[in-house]
Amino acid sequence: MSELRELVEHRPLEGRLVRLRPRDMEDEPALHSWINDPDVTQNLAARYPYSHEAEREFVKSLRDTNYKNAGFGIETLAEGKLIGNLGFHETEAESRRATLGIMIGEKDYWDRGYGTDAMRVLCRFGFEMMNLHRIELEVLAVNARARRVYEKVGFQFEGTRRDAFYKFGRYIDAHVMSLLEGELRWD
């Protein structure tokens, strides 16, 4: 067995609670349900309802995971249940940076460590397999729960984009956070 094969087999896209896997067309009903659930999207930039057709087109556009489109479904290790999705976008090879987005759509899995575990697995993949140096994200200032998750993983607060989003009849600040190589925390 080659050295690279051994490395891959010892570093799968798995954490303690989750496995990251490609998204498939069979995921569309769950993804459609989540993106149209106000509880799920209240702290995301999403604000418009999506049709099944639009969601199918979205899934088709993301099926081929590559450097520019490194997106995954989040599946529980215990049950093999799809509970969310995450990935990198706005990836820049020259700067070795990417922007991260995550959504845990299954509300029964909120506040149980699944999002934190998925973030760690994706960031490890970004640093070890994509040769990223910087992973960044934006989080709405009102989303304290997500910010705590990001801080647990090692993301650092960089600044505030004032009145960056308009939602629920008001402007909301967005916090910019980043994680550099060597800063990923597993505890």
Short mmCIF file of N, CA, C and O in Angstrom, two decimals, residues 79-165:
data_model
loop_
_atom_site.label_atom_id
_atom_site.label_comp_id
_atom_site.label_asym_id
_atom_site.label_seq_id
_atom_site.Cartn_x
_atom_site.Cartn_y
_atom_site.Cartn_z
N GLU A 79 -26.04 6.84 12.93
CA GLU A 79 -27.20 6.40 12.15
C GLU A 79 -27.03 6.53 10.65
O GLU A 79 -27.88 6.05 9.90
N GLY A 80 -26.00 7.24 10.20
CA GLY A 80 -25.87 7.50 8.77
C GLY A 80 -26.92 8.46 8.26
O GLY A 80 -27.29 8.44 7.09
N LYS A 81 -27.41 9.33 9.14
CA LYS A 81 -28.49 10.27 8.81
C LYS A 81 -27.91 11.60 8.35
O LYS A 81 -27.04 12.16 9.02
N LEU A 82 -28.41 12.12 7.24
CA LEU A 82 -28.02 13.45 6.76
C LEU A 82 -28.65 14.49 7.67
O LEU A 82 -29.86 14.51 7.86
N ILE A 83 -27.81 15.37 8.25
CA ILE A 83 -28.33 16.37 9.19
C ILE A 83 -28.00 17.80 8.77
O ILE A 83 -28.48 18.75 9.38
N GLY A 84 -27.18 17.96 7.74
CA GLY A 84 -26.82 19.31 7.32
C GLY A 84 -25.85 19.28 6.17
O GLY A 84 -25.61 18.23 5.56
N ASN A 85 -25.32 20.44 5.84
CA ASN A 85 -24.31 20.52 4.79
C ASN A 85 -23.37 21.67 5.10
O ASN A 85 -23.70 22.57 5.88
N LEU A 86 -22.19 21.60 4.51
CA LEU A 86 -21.20 22.65 4.69
C LEU A 86 -20.20 22.57 3.55
O LEU A 86 -20.19 21.61 2.79
N GLY A 87 -19.40 23.60 3.44
CA GLY A 87 -18.39 23.58 2.40
C GLY A 87 -17.65 24.90 2.30
O GLY A 87 -17.90 25.85 3.04
N PHE A 88 -16.73 24.91 1.35
CA PHE A 88 -15.94 26.09 1.05
C PHE A 88 -16.43 26.71 -0.24
O PHE A 88 -16.76 26.00 -1.19
N HIS A 89 -16.44 28.03 -0.28
CA HIS A 89 -16.71 28.76 -1.51
C HIS A 89 -15.77 29.95 -1.55
O HIS A 89 -15.01 30.17 -0.62
N GLU A 90 -15.79 30.67 -2.65
CA GLU A 90 -14.87 31.81 -2.84
C GLU A 90 -13.42 31.38 -2.60
O GLU A 90 -12.62 32.12 -2.02
N THR A 91 -13.07 30.19 -3.03
CA THR A 91 -11.73 29.65 -2.84
C THR A 91 -10.75 30.34 -3.78
O THR A 91 -11.03 30.49 -4.96
N GLU A 92 -9.61 30.75 -3.24
CA GLU A 92 -8.57 31.42 -4.03
C GLU A 92 -7.26 30.65 -3.86
O GLU A 92 -6.67 30.65 -2.78
N ALA A 93 -6.80 30.03 -4.94
CA ALA A 93 -5.56 29.26 -4.89
C ALA A 93 -4.35 30.15 -4.60
O ALA A 93 -3.48 29.77 -3.83
N GLU A 94 -4.32 31.32 -5.21
CA GLU A 94 -3.17 32.21 -5.04
C GLU A 94 -2.99 32.65 -3.58
O GLU A 94 -1.88 32.71 -3.07
N SER A 95 -4.09 32.92 -2.91
CA SER A 95 -4.03 33.36 -1.51
C SER A 95 -4.18 32.21 -0.53
O SER A 95 -4.08 32.42 0.67
N ARG A 96 -4.47 31.02 -1.06
CA ARG A 96 -4.68 29.83 -0.23
C ARG A 96 -5.73 30.10 0.84
O ARG A 96 -5.55 29.82 2.01
N ARG A 97 -6.87 30.65 0.39
CA ARG A 97 -7.95 30.97 1.32
C ARG A 97 -9.28 30.51 0.77
O ARG A 97 -9.43 30.33 -0.43
N ALA A 98 -10.24 30.32 1.69
CA ALA A 98 -11.59 29.96 1.31
C ALA A 98 -12.55 30.49 2.36
O ALA A 98 -12.17 30.72 3.51
N THR A 99 -13.80 30.66 1.95
CA THR A 99 -14.87 31.05 2.87
C THR A 99 -15.70 29.82 3.19
O THR A 99 -16.01 29.04 2.30
N LEU A 100 -16.01 29.66 4.45
CA LEU A 100 -16.74 28.49 4.92
C LEU A 100 -18.19 28.84 5.20
O LEU A 100 -18.49 29.91 5.73
N GLY A 101 -19.08 27.93 4.84
CA GLY A 101 -20.50 28.04 5.19
C GLY A 101 -20.99 26.72 5.73
O GLY A 101 -20.54 25.65 5.29
N ILE A 102 -21.90 26.77 6.70
CA ILE A 102 -22.44 25.55 7.31
C ILE A 102 -23.91 25.75 7.66
O ILE A 102 -24.33 26.87 7.99
N MET A 103 -24.66 24.66 7.57
CA MET A 103 -26.06 24.66 8.00
C MET A 103 -26.37 23.28 8.57
O MET A 103 -26.22 22.27 7.88
N ILE A 104 -26.77 23.24 9.83
CA ILE A 104 -27.32 22.02 10.42
C ILE A 104 -28.82 22.18 10.30
O ILE A 104 -29.43 23.00 10.99
N GLY A 105 -29.42 21.40 9.42
CA GLY A 105 -30.84 21.54 9.14
C GLY A 105 -31.75 20.74 10.05
O GLY A 105 -32.90 21.11 10.28
N GLU A 106 -31.24 19.63 10.56
CA GLU A 106 -32.04 18.80 11.46
C GLU A 106 -31.95 19.36 12.87
O GLU A 106 -30.94 19.21 13.55
N LYS A 107 -33.03 19.99 13.30
CA LYS A 107 -33.03 20.71 14.58
C LYS A 107 -32.80 19.80 15.79
O LYS A 107 -32.28 20.26 16.81
N ASP A 108 -33.14 18.52 15.68
CA ASP A 108 -32.89 17.59 16.79
C ASP A 108 -31.41 17.40 17.06
O ASP A 108 -31.02 16.86 18.10
N TYR A 109 -30.56 17.84 16.13
CA TYR A 109 -29.11 17.68 16.27
C TYR A 109 -28.41 18.99 16.64
O TYR A 109 -27.20 19.04 16.69
N TRP A 110 -29.18 20.03 16.91
CA TRP A 110 -28.60 21.30 17.35
C TRP A 110 -28.11 21.16 18.78
O TRP A 110 -28.68 20.43 19.60
N ASP A 111 -27.06 21.89 19.10
CA ASP A 111 -26.51 21.96 20.47
C ASP A 111 -26.08 20.61 21.02
O ASP A 111 -26.13 20.39 22.23
N ARG A 112 -25.64 19.72 20.13
CA ARG A 112 -25.19 18.40 20.58
C ARG A 112 -23.79 18.07 20.08
O ARG A 112 -23.34 16.94 20.17
N GLY A 113 -23.08 19.08 19.51
CA GLY A 113 -21.70 18.89 19.10
C GLY A 113 -21.50 18.49 17.65
O GLY A 113 -20.35 18.41 17.19
N TYR A 114 -22.56 18.26 16.92
CA TYR A 114 -22.43 17.82 15.53
C TYR A 114 -21.85 18.92 14.63
O TYR A 114 -21.00 18.65 13.78
N GLY A 115 -22.29 20.15 14.81
CA GLY A 115 -21.77 21.26 14.01
C GLY A 115 -20.30 21.51 14.29
O GLY A 115 -19.51 21.73 13.37
N THR A 116 -19.92 21.46 15.56
CA THR A 116 -18.51 21.65 15.94
C THR A 116 -17.64 20.56 15.31
O THR A 116 -16.59 20.85 14.74
N ASP A 117 -18.09 19.32 15.40
CA ASP A 117 -17.33 18.21 14.84
C ASP A 117 -17.21 18.35 13.32
O ASP A 117 -16.12 18.17 12.76
N ALA A 118 -18.30 18.71 12.65
CA ALA A 118 -18.27 18.88 11.19
C ALA A 118 -17.32 20.00 10.79
O ALA A 118 -16.57 19.87 9.82
N MET A 119 -17.33 21.10 11.54
CA MET A 119 -16.42 22.22 11.25
C MET A 119 -14.97 21.77 11.36
O MET A 119 -14.14 22.11 10.51
N ARG A 120 -14.66 21.02 12.40
CA ARG A 120 -13.28 20.55 12.58
C ARG A 120 -12.84 19.65 11.43
O ARG A 120 -11.72 19.76 10.94
N VAL A 121 -13.72 18.74 11.03
CA VAL A 121 -13.37 17.82 9.94
C VAL A 121 -13.16 18.59 8.65
O VAL A 121 -12.18 18.36 7.92
N LEU A 122 -14.04 19.54 8.34
CA LEU A 122 -13.89 20.32 7.11
C LEU A 122 -12.62 21.17 7.14
O LEU A 122 -11.90 21.24 6.14
N CYS A 123 -12.34 21.81 8.25
CA CYS A 123 -11.14 22.64 8.34
C CYS A 123 -9.88 21.79 8.21
O CYS A 123 -8.93 22.19 7.52
N ARG A 124 -9.86 20.61 8.83
CA ARG A 124 -8.72 19.70 8.67
C ARG A 124 -8.54 19.35 7.20
O ARG A 124 -7.44 19.38 6.66
N PHE A 125 -9.65 19.04 6.53
CA PHE A 125 -9.60 18.73 5.10
C PHE A 125 -9.04 19.92 4.32
O PHE A 125 -8.20 19.75 3.44
N GLY A 126 -9.50 21.12 4.64
CA GLY A 126 -9.03 22.32 3.94
C GLY A 126 -7.53 22.52 4.08
O GLY A 126 -6.84 22.84 3.11
N PHE A 127 -7.01 22.34 5.28
CA PHE A 127 -5.58 22.54 5.51
C PHE A 127 -4.74 21.40 4.95
O PHE A 127 -3.72 21.62 4.31
N GLU A 128 -5.18 20.14 5.19
CA GLU A 128 -4.36 18.99 4.82
C GLU A 128 -4.50 18.57 3.36
O GLU A 128 -3.57 18.03 2.78
N MET A 129 -5.67 18.75 2.77
CA MET A 129 -5.91 18.24 1.43
C MET A 129 -6.00 19.34 0.36
O MET A 129 -5.72 19.09 -0.80
N MET A 130 -6.42 20.53 0.76
CA MET A 130 -6.58 21.62 -0.21
C MET A 130 -5.44 22.63 -0.15
O MET A 130 -5.40 23.56 -0.93
N ASN A 131 -4.55 22.46 0.83
CA ASN A 131 -3.41 23.35 0.99
C ASN A 131 -3.84 24.79 1.30
O ASN A 131 -3.21 25.75 0.90
N LEU A 132 -4.95 24.92 2.04
CA LEU A 132 -5.39 26.26 2.45
C LEU A 132 -4.50 26.77 3.57
O LEU A 132 -3.97 26.00 4.38
N HIS A 133 -4.38 28.07 3.63
CA HIS A 133 -3.66 28.73 4.73
C HIS A 133 -4.66 29.46 5.63
O HIS A 133 -4.44 29.57 6.83
N ARG A 134 -5.75 29.95 5.04
CA ARG A 134 -6.73 30.76 5.77
C ARG A 134 -8.14 30.30 5.42
O ARG A 134 -8.48 30.14 4.26
N ILE A 135 -8.95 30.11 6.45
CA ILE A 135 -10.37 29.82 6.28
C ILE A 135 -11.12 30.92 7.01
O ILE A 135 -10.82 31.23 8.16
N GLU A 136 -12.05 31.54 6.31
CA GLU A 136 -12.79 32.65 6.92
C GLU A 136 -14.28 32.41 6.81
O GLU A 136 -14.75 31.56 6.05
N LEU A 137 -15.02 33.17 7.59
CA LEU A 137 -16.48 33.09 7.56
C LEU A 137 -17.05 34.39 8.10
O LEU A 137 -16.34 35.20 8.69
N GLU A 138 -18.33 34.56 7.85
CA GLU A 138 -19.09 35.65 8.45
C GLU A 138 -20.23 35.03 9.24
O GLU A 138 -20.82 34.04 8.82
N VAL A 139 -20.50 35.60 10.39
CA VAL A 139 -21.59 35.14 11.23
C VAL A 139 -22.39 36.37 11.67
O VAL A 139 -21.80 37.40 12.03
N LEU A 140 -23.72 36.27 11.59
CA LEU A 140 -24.54 37.39 12.03
C LEU A 140 -24.28 37.64 13.51
O LEU A 140 -24.17 36.70 14.30
N ALA A 141 -24.19 38.89 13.88
CA ALA A 141 -23.88 39.26 15.27
C ALA A 141 -24.89 38.69 16.25
O ALA A 141 -24.55 38.44 17.41
N VAL A 142 -26.12 38.47 15.81
CA VAL A 142 -27.16 37.95 16.68
C VAL A 142 -27.06 36.43 16.88
O VAL A 142 -27.79 35.87 17.69
N ASN A 143 -26.14 35.77 16.20
CA ASN A 143 -26.02 34.31 16.27
C ASN A 143 -24.90 33.90 17.23
O ASN A 143 -23.85 33.39 16.83
N ALA A 144 -25.15 34.11 18.52
CA ALA A 144 -24.14 33.81 19.54
C ALA A 144 -23.80 32.33 19.59
O ALA A 144 -22.65 31.96 19.83
N ARG A 145 -24.78 31.46 19.36
CA ARG A 145 -24.54 30.01 19.40
C ARG A 145 -23.50 29.62 18.36
O ARG A 145 -22.55 28.89 18.66
N ALA A 146 -23.63 30.10 17.12
CA ALA A 146 -22.67 29.77 16.07
C ALA A 146 -21.30 30.34 16.39
O ALA A 146 -20.28 29.68 16.19
N ARG A 147 -21.26 31.54 16.91
CA ARG A 147 -19.97 32.15 17.23
C ARG A 147 -19.22 31.33 18.27
O ARG A 147 -18.01 31.14 18.17
N ARG A 148 -19.94 30.80 19.25
CA ARG A 148 -19.29 29.93 20.26
C ARG A 148 -18.70 28.69 19.61
O ARG A 148 -17.60 28.26 19.96
N VAL A 149 -19.42 28.09 18.65
CA VAL A 149 -18.92 26.92 17.93
C VAL A 149 -17.63 27.28 17.21
O VAL A 149 -16.63 26.57 17.30
N TYR A 150 -17.64 28.38 16.48
CA TYR A 150 -16.48 28.79 15.70
C TYR A 150 -15.28 29.05 16.61
O TYR A 150 -14.15 28.68 16.28
N GLU A 151 -15.52 29.67 17.75
CA GLU A 151 -14.42 29.93 18.69
C GLU A 151 -13.86 28.62 19.25
O GLU A 151 -12.65 28.49 19.43
N LYS A 152 -14.73 27.63 19.53
CA LYS A 152 -14.27 26.33 20.01
C LYS A 152 -13.33 25.67 19.01
O LYS A 152 -12.37 25.00 19.40
N VAL A 153 -13.62 25.85 17.73
CA VAL A 153 -12.81 25.25 16.67
C VAL A 153 -11.49 25.99 16.51
O VAL A 153 -10.51 25.43 16.02
N GLY A 154 -11.44 27.27 16.94
CA GLY A 154 -10.21 28.05 16.86
C GLY A 154 -10.32 29.33 16.06
O GLY A 154 -9.33 30.07 15.93
N PHE A 155 -11.48 29.61 15.50
CA PHE A 155 -11.64 30.84 14.72
C PHE A 155 -11.47 32.06 15.62
O PHE A 155 -11.90 32.06 16.78
N GLN A 156 -10.83 33.08 15.06
CA GLN A 156 -10.58 34.33 15.77
C GLN A 156 -11.46 35.43 15.19
O GLN A 156 -11.63 35.52 13.97
N PHE A 157 -11.98 36.27 16.06
CA PHE A 157 -12.77 37.43 15.65
C PHE A 157 -11.84 38.46 15.01
O PHE A 157 -10.79 38.77 15.56
N GLU A 158 -12.21 38.95 13.83
CA GLU A 158 -11.38 39.94 13.14
C GLU A 158 -12.01 41.32 13.08
O GLU A 158 -11.31 42.30 12.99
N GLY A 159 -13.32 41.37 13.08
CA GLY A 159 -13.96 42.67 12.99
C GLY A 159 -15.44 42.54 12.69
O GLY A 159 -15.97 41.45 12.53
N THR A 160 -16.08 43.69 12.63
CA THR A 160 -17.52 43.74 12.40
C THR A 160 -17.82 44.52 11.13
O THR A 160 -17.26 45.59 10.91
N ARG A 161 -18.66 43.93 10.32
CA ARG A 161 -19.22 44.65 9.16
C ARG A 161 -20.56 45.21 9.63
O ARG A 161 -21.53 44.47 9.80
N ARG A 162 -20.58 46.51 9.90
CA ARG A 162 -21.77 47.14 10.47
C ARG A 162 -22.92 47.16 9.46
O ARG A 162 -22.72 47.41 8.28
N ASP A 163 -24.13 46.86 9.96
CA ASP A 163 -25.34 46.87 9.14
C ASP A 163 -25.14 46.12 7.82
O ASP A 163 -25.58 46.55 6.75
N ALA A 164 -24.51 44.95 7.88
CA ALA A 164 -24.15 44.20 6.68
C ALA A 164 -25.33 43.47 6.04
O ALA A 164 -25.33 43.23 4.84
N PHE A 165 -26.33 43.09 6.84
CA PHE A 165 -27.49 42.36 6.32
C PHE A 165 -28.77 43.06 6.77
O PHE A 165 -28.86 43.58 7.88
#
